Coordinates of C-alpha atoms in Angstrom, one line a residue:
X1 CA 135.4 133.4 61.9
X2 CA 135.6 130.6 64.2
X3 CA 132.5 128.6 62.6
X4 CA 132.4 129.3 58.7
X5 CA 133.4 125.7 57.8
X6 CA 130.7 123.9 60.0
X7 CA 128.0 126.6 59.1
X8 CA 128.6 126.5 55.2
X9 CA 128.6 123.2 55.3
X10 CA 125.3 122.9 57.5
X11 CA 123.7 125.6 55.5
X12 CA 123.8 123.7 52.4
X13 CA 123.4 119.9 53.8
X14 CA 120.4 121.3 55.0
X15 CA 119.0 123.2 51.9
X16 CA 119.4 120.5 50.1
X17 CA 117.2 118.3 52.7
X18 CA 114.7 121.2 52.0
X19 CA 114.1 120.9 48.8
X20 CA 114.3 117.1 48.5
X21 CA 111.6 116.9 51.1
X22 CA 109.6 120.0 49.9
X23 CA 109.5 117.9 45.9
X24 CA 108.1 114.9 47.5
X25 CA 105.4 116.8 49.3
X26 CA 104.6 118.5 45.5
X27 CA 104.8 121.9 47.2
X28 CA 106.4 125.0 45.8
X29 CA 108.5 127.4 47.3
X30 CA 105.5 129.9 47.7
X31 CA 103.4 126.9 48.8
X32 CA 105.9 126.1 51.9
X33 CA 106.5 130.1 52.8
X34 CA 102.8 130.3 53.3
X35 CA 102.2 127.7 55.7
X36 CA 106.0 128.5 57.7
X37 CA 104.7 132.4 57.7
X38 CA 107.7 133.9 55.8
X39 CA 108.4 134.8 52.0
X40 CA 109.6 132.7 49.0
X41 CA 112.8 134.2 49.2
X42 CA 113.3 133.5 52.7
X43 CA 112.5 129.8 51.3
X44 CA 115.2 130.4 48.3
X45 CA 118.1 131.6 50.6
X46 CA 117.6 128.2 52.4
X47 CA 117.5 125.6 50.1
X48 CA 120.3 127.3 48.6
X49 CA 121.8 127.1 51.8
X50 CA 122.2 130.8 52.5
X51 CA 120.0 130.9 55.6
X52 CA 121.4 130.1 58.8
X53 CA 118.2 128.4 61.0
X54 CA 117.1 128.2 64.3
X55 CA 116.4 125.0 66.1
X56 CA 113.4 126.0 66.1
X57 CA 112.7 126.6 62.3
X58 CA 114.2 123.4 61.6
X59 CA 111.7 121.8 63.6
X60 CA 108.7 123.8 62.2
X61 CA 110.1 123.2 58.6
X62 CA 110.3 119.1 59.5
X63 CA 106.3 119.4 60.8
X64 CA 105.1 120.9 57.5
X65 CA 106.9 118.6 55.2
X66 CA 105.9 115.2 57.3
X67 CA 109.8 114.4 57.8
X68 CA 112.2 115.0 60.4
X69 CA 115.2 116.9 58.5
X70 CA 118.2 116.6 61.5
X71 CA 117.2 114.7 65.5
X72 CA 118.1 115.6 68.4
X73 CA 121.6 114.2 69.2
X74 CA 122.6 114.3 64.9
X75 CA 124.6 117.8 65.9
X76 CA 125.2 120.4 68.1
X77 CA 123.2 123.6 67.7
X78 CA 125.9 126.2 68.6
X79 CA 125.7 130.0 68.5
X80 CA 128.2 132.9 67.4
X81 CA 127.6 135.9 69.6
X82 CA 129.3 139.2 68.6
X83 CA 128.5 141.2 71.7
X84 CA 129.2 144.8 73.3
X85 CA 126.4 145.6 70.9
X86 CA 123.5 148.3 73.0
X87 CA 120.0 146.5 72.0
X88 CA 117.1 148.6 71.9
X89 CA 113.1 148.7 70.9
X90 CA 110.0 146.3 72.4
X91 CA 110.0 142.5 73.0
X92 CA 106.9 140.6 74.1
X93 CA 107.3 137.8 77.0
X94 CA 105.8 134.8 75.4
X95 CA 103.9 132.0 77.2
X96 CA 105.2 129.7 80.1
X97 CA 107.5 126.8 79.7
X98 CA 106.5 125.1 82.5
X99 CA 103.0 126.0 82.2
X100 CA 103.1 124.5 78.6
X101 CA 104.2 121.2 80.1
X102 CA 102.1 120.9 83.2
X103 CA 98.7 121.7 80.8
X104 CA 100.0 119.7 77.7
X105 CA 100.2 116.4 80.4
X106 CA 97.1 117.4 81.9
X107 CA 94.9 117.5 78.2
X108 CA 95.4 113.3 78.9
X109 CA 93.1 113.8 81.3
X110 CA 90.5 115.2 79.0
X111 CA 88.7 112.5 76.6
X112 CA 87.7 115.3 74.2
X113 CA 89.9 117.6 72.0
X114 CA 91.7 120.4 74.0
X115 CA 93.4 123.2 72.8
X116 CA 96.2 125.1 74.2
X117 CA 96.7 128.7 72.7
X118 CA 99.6 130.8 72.5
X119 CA 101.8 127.7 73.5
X120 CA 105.5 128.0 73.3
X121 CA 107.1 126.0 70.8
X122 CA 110.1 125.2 72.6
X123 CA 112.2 121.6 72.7
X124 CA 110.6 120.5 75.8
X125 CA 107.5 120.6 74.5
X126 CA 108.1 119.1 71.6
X127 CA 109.7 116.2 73.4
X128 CA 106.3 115.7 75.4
X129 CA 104.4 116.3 71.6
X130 CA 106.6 113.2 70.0
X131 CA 105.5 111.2 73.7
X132 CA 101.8 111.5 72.9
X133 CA 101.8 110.9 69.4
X134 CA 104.0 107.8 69.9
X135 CA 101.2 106.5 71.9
X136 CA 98.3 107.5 69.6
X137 CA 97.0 111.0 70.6
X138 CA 96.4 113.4 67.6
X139 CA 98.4 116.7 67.9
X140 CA 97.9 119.1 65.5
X141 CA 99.4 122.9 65.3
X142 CA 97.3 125.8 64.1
X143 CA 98.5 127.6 60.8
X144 CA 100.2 130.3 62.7
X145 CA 102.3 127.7 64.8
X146 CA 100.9 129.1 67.9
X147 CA 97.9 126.9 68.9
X148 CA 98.1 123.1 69.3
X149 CA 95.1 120.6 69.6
X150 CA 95.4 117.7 71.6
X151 CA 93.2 114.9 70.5
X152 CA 93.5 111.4 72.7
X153 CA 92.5 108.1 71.1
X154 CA 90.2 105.4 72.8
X155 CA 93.0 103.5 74.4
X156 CA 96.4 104.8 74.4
X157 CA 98.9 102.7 73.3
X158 CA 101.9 102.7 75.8
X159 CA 103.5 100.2 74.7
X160 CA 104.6 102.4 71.6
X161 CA 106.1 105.5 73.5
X162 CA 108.6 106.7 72.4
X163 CA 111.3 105.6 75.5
X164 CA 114.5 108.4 73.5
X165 CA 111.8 111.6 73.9
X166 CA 110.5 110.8 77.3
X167 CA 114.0 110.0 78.7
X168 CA 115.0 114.0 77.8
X169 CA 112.7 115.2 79.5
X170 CA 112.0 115.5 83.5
X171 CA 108.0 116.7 82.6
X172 CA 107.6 112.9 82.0
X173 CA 106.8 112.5 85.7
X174 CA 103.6 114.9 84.9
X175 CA 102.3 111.5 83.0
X176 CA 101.7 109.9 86.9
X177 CA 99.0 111.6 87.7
X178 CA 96.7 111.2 84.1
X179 CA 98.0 108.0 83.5
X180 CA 96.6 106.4 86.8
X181 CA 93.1 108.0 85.4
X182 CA 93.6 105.7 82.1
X183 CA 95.2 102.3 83.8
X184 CA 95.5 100.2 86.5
X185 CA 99.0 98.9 85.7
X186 CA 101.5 100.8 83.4
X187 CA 105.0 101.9 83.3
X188 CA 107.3 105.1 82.3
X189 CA 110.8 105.5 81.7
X190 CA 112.8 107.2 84.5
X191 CA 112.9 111.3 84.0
X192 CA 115.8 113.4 82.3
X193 CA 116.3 117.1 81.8
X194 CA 119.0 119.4 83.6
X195 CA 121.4 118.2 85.7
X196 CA 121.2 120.4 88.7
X197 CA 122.2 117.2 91.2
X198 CA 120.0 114.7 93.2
X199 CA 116.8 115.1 92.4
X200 CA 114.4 112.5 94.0
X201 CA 111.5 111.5 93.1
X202 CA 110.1 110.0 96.4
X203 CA 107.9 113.7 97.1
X204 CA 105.9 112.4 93.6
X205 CA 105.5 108.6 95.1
X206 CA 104.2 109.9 98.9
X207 CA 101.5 112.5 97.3
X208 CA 100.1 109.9 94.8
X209 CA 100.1 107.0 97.2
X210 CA 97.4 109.0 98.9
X211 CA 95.8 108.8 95.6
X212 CA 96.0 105.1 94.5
X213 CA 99.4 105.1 93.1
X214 CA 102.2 102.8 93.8
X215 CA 105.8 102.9 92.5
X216 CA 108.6 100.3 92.3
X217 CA 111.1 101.9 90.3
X218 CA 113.4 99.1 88.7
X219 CA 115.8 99.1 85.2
X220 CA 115.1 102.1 84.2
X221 CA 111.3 102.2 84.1
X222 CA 108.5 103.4 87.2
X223 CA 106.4 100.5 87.5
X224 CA 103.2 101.5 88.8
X225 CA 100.2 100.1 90.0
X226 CA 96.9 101.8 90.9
X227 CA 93.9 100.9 93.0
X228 CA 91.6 103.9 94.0
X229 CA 91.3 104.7 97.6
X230 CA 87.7 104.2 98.8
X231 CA 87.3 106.8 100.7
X232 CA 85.4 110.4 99.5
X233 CA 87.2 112.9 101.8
X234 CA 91.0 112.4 102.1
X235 CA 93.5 115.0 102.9
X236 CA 97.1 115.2 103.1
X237 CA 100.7 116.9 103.2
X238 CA 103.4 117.5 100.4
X239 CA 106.6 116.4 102.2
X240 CA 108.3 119.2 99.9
X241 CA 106.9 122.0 98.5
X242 CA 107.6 121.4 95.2
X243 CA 106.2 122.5 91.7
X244 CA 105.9 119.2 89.6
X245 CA 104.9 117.4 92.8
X246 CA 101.9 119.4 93.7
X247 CA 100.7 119.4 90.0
X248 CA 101.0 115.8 89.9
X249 CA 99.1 115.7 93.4
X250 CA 96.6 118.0 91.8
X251 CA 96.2 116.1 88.3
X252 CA 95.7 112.6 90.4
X253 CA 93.0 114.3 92.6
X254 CA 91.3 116.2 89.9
X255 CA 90.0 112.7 88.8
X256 CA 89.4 111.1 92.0
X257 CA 85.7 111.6 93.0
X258 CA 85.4 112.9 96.7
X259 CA 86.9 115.6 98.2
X260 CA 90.8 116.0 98.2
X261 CA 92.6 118.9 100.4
X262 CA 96.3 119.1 99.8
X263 CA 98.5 121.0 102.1
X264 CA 102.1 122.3 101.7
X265 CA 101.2 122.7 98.1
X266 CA 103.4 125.2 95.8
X267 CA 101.5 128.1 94.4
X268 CA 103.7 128.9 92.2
X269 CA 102.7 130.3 88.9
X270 CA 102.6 126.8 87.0
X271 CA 100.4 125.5 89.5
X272 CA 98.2 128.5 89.4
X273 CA 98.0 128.2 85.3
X274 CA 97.7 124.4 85.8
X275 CA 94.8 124.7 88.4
X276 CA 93.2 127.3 86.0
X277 CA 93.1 125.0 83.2
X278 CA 91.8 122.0 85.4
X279 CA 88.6 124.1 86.2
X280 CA 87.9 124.4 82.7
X281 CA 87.1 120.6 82.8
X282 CA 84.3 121.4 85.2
X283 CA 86.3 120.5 88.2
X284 CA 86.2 122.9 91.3
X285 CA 89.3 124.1 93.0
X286 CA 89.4 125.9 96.1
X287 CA 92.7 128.0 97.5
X288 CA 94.5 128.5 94.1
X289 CA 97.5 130.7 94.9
X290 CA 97.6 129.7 98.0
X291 CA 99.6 126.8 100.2
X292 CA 96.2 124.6 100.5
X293 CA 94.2 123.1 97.9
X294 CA 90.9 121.6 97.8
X295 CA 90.2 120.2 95.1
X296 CA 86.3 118.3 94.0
X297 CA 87.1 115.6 91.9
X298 CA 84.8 114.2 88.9
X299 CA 84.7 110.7 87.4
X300 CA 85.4 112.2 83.6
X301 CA 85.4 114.8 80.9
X302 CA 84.8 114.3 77.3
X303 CA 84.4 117.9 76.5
X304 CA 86.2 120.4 74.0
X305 CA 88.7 122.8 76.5
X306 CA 90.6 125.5 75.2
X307 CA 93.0 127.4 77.1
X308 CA 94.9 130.1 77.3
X309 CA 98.6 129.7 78.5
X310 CA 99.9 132.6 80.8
X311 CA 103.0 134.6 80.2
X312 CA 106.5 133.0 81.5
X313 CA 107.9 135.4 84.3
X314 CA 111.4 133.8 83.8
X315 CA 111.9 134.6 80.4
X316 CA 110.3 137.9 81.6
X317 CA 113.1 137.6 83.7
X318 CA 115.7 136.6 81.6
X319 CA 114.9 139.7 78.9
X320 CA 115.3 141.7 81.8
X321 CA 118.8 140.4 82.7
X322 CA 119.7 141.2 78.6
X323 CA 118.8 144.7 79.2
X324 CA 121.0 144.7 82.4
X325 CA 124.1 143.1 81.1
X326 CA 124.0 145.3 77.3
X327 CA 123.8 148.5 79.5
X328 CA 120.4 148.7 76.8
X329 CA 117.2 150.8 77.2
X330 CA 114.4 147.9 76.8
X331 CA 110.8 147.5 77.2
X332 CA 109.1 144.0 78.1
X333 CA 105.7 143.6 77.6
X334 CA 103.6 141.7 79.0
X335 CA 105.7 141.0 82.4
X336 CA 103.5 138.7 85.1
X337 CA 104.0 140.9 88.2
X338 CA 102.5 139.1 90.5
X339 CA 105.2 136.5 90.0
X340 CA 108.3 138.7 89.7
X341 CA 107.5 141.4 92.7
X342 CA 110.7 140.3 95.1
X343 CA 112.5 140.0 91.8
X344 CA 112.2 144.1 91.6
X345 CA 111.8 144.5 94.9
X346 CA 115.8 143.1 95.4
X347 CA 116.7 145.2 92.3
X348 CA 115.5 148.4 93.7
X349 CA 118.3 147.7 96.3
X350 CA 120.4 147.6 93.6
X351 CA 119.1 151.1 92.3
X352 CA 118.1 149.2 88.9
X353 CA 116.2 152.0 87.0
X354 CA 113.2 151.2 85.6
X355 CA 109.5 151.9 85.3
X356 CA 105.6 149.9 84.9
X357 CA 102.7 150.5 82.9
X358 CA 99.3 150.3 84.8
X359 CA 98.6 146.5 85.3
X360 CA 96.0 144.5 82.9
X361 CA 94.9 141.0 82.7
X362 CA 96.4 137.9 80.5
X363 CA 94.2 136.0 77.9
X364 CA 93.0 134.1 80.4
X365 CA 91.4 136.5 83.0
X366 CA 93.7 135.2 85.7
X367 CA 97.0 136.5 85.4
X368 CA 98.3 140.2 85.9
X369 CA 100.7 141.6 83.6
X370 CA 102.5 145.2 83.4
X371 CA 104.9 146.2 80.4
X372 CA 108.3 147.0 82.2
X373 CA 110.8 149.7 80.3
X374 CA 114.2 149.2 81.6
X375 CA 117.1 151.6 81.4
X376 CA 120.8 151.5 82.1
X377 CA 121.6 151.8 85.8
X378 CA 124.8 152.2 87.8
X379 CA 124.1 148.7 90.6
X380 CA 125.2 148.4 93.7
X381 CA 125.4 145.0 95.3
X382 CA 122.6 144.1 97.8
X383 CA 123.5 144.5 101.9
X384 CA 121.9 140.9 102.1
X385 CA 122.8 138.1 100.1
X386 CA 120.5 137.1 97.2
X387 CA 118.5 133.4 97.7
X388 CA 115.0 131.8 96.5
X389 CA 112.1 130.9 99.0
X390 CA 109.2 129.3 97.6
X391 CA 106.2 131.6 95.7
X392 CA 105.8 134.4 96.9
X393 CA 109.3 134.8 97.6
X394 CA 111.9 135.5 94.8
X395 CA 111.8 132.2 92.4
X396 CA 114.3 129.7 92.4
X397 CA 114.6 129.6 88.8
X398 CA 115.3 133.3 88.7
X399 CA 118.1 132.8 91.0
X400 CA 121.1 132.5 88.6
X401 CA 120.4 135.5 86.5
X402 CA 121.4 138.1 89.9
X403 CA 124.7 136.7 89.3
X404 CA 124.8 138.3 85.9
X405 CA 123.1 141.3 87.4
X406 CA 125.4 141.3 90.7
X407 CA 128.5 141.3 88.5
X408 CA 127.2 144.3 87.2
X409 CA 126.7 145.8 90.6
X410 CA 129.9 147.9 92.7
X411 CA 130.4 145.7 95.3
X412 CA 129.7 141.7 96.1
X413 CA 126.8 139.7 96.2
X414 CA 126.6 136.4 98.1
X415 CA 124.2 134.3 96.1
X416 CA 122.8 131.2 97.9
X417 CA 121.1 128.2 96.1
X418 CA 119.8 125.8 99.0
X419 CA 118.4 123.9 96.2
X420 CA 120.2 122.7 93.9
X421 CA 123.8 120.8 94.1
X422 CA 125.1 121.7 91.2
X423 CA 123.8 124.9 89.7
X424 CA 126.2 127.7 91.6
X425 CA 128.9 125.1 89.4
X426 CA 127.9 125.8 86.3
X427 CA 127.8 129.9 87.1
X428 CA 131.5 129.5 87.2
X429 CA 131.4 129.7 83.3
X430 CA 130.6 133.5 83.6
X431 CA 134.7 134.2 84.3
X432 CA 135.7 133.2 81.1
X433 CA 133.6 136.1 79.8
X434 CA 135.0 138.6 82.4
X435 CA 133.3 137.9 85.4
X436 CA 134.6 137.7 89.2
X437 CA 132.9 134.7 90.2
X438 CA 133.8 132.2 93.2
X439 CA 132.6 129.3 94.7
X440 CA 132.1 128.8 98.4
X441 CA 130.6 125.7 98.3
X442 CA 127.9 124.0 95.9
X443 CA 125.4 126.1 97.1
X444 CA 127.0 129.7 97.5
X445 CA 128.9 131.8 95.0
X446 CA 130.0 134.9 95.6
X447 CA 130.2 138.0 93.1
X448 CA 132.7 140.8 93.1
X449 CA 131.4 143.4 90.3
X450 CA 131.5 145.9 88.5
X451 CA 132.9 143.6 85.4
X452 CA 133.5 144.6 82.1
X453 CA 132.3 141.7 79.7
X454 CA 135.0 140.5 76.7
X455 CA 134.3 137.9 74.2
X456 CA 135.5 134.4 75.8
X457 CA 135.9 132.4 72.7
X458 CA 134.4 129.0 72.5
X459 CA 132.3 127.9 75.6
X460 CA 130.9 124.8 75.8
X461 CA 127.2 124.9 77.1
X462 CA 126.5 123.6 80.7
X463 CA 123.8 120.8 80.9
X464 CA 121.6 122.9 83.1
X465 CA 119.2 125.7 81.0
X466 CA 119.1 128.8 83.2
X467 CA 122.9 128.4 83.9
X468 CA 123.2 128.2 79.6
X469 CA 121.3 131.3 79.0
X470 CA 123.1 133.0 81.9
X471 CA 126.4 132.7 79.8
X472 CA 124.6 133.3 76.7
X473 CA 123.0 136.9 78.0
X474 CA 126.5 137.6 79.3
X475 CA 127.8 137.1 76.0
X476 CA 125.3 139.7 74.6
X477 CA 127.5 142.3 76.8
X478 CA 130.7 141.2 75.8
X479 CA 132.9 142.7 73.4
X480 CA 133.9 140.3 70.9
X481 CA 132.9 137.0 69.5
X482 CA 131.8 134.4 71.2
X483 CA 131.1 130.9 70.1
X484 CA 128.4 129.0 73.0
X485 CA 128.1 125.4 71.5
X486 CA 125.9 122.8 72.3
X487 CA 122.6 124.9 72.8
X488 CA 119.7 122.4 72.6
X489 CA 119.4 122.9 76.4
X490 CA 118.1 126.2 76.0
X491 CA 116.2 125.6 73.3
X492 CA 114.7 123.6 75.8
X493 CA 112.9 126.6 77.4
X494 CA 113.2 129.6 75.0
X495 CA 111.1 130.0 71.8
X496 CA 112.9 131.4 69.1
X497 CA 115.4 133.6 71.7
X498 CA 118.6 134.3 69.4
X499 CA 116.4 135.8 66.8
X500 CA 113.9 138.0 68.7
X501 CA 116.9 139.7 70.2
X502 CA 118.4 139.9 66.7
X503 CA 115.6 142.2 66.2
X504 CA 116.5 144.0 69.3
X505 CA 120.1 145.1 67.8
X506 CA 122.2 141.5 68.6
X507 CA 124.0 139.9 66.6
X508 CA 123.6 136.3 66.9
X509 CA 124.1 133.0 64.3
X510 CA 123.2 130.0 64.9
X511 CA 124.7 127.1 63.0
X512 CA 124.4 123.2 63.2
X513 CA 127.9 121.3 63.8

């Protein structure tokens, strides 16, 4: 196969780092099952380096034994797909990515401990966890790896922060908005994450100024000043509609005593969870899930929060998409309908065959969920081409999975990304697995289907995550093996992905080069 020499070695490299750090922690086998969740044997097979591991193992093995066994950047995570494989049986949507993010940077607000349940332990949140506890907050995972406690010291120490994390991460701009709360001078290395082209971050600097906040952005860093506008009723408009920018907006104002109405704001489904968990801090929000907010700020909170993260429509998305390009009979539990209903809606063109469950609500009272079975379905392309508007309209994130779907589909789809620069680019990747892609320009790509998936090899991962998974869920259909190396970027947003469908019926390794 094309990666038994780098696997073996990995395998063993890395059982080896197991036990050494498992001896000088004085735990036994059994000791370290019990707090990872799995058996002594599961335990044995690694350390004797017969266990290939997850990312995302690897990193819950390094929190239990105090010491990080491999860093980001020491390897590539790569994956061997053998696909044309029919999955089948139940998989659960698991919490939001980008919820996760915008609630983790909002506990700074919050003097007291706060917990966030059912949180997805993915790589971009634990880039944000190694930010905090670089500069002194406490954060501490439940036994079951699910919950996480978030406790902030006195002062935080920003002068510690770990500049490597933040710089991988584009949630670091989610830090403007507590941070101005905690100081009146500070600074933050400029944001990372997926290349998807220009992405300014001027919207950020025009909502905060409102707020206090002022940003020179020089040699790498946002240098940022704040002095509190001394007025009690202020009111303003987003120059772009965006996601991060309103939740920034809406952390800043949260904290701001007066009165703060913000218009043009998203109401998407992060800002919604976001908004949710800022109430629980006793602070009263008026218009969530709509396009104005009016938000009451306080002075402070020192209380214990807990929260409950809603479910993640994209991945509900993306499990979807798995079901489509295997030909499989899934269902997907737990699916947030409210935030997927012009998803469906544009597959019902496509005569996708599927049906719901009677709604019910999330952990947290707010959300609505269905359980979605989907079956195998002869597509047709769309008469319209396929493109993103902002909530409620079909979600700009869910946007490069129709061109898996519409390469299913007789006929072709136009996809158009007014968005992004680069992300049609990176689509391009789905012809060396069979598909009929081609690129009009950087924001259209059009889709001639049906296609017949075959194995394509070795494919290097595209920096961008939905694009990644894209090829990877198109590799699930394929007949033959395919190697997708360099996956941290979709580790990025997906807990645990390659072995929940491994459950399903894939047949997926992952292995460390």
């Amino acid at each position: 196969m094309i990666y038994s020499t780098f696997m073996v070695t990995s395998a063993q490299t890395i059982g080896l780092l197991v036990k050494d750090a498992r001896h000088s922690m004085n735990m036994t086998q059994s000791d370290l099952a019990k707090s990872l969740g799995t058996s002594q044997s599961a335990i044995g097979r690694i350390e004797a380096g017969n266990q290939n591991l997850s990312l995302e193992m690897l990193n819950r093995i390094s929190s239990v034994l105090g010491k990080q066994l491999i860093t980001p950047g020491s390897g590539a995570m790569n994956l061997s797909i053998e696909g044309g494989r029919r999955l089948h049986g139940t998989i659960k949507t698991r919490s939001s990515k980008n919820a996760a993010v915008s609630t983790l940077c909002a506990s700074l607000l919050n003097r007291g401990r706060t917990t966030l349940r059912g949180i997805a332990r993915i790589e971009e949140v634990n880039r944000i966890v190694e930010v905090l506890t670089s500069i002194g907050v406490e954060c501490e995972w439940s036994d079951n790896q699910q919950d996480l406690t978030i406790t902030p010291p006195e002062q935080l120490d920003l002068a510690s922060m770990n500049v490597e994390a933040a710089r991988r991460t584009r949630s670091i701009l989610l830090f403007l908005g507590p941070l101005m709360h905690r100081f009146t001078a500070f600074t933050l290395p400029y944001a990372g994450g997926c290349n998807l082209g220009t992405r300014t971050v001027e919207p950020h600097l025009q909502a905060l100024r409102h707020l206090g906040l002022s940003v020179e952005a020089t040699e790498g860093y946002y240098h940022c000043d704040v002095v509190p506008p001394t007025t009690s009723i202020r009111a303003f408009t987003l120059t772009e509609r965006g996601d991060t920018v309103t939740e920034n907006a809406v952390m800043a104002a949260a904290f701001t005593p007066g009165v703060t109405t913000i218009r043009n704001a998203s109401s998407n489904y992060m800002v919604q969870d976001l908004c949710d968990f800022i109430t629980r801090f006793g602070v009263v929000i008026e218009g969530i899930g709509t396009t104005t907010l009016t938000i009451h700020g306080i002075d402070d909170v020192d209380e214990d929060v807990s929260y409950d993260i809603s479910e993640d429509p994209i991945e509900a998305m993306s499990l979807l998409t798995a079901a489509v390009a295997t030909e499989s009979e899934l269902t997907i539990t737990r699916v947030p309908i409210e935030f997927l209903e012009i998803e469906l809606a544009v597959l019902d063109s496509m005569k996708l065959n599927y049906s719901m469950s009677q709604e019910y609500f999330s952990h947290n009272q707010m959300t609505r969920l269905v359980d979605l079975n989907v079956k195998p379905s002869q597509l047709v392309a769309p008469v319209d081409k396929i493109h993103p508007m902002p909530f409620p309209g079909l979600n700009i994130d869910n946007l490069p999975f129709f061109a898996v779907i519409a390469a299913m589909a007789q006929g072709t789809t136009t996809i158009f990304d007014w968005v992004y620069e680069h992300r049609m680019i990176h689509l391009l990747g789905l012809n060396k697995l069979g598909a009929n892609l081609t690129l009009l320009d950087p924001h259209r790509v059009m889709v001639v289907g049906p296609t017949r998936w075959r194995g394509g090899g070795e494919i290097v991962c595209p920096p961008a995550l939905r694009p990644a998974v894209c090829l990877f869920l198109a590799a699930l259909g394929a007949r033959g093996e395919t190697v997708l190396e360099d996956t941290y970027v979709i580790s990025r947003g997906y807990e645990e992905l390659p072995e929940r469908l491994n459950a399903l019926g894939a047949n997926i390794t992952s292995f460390l080069q």
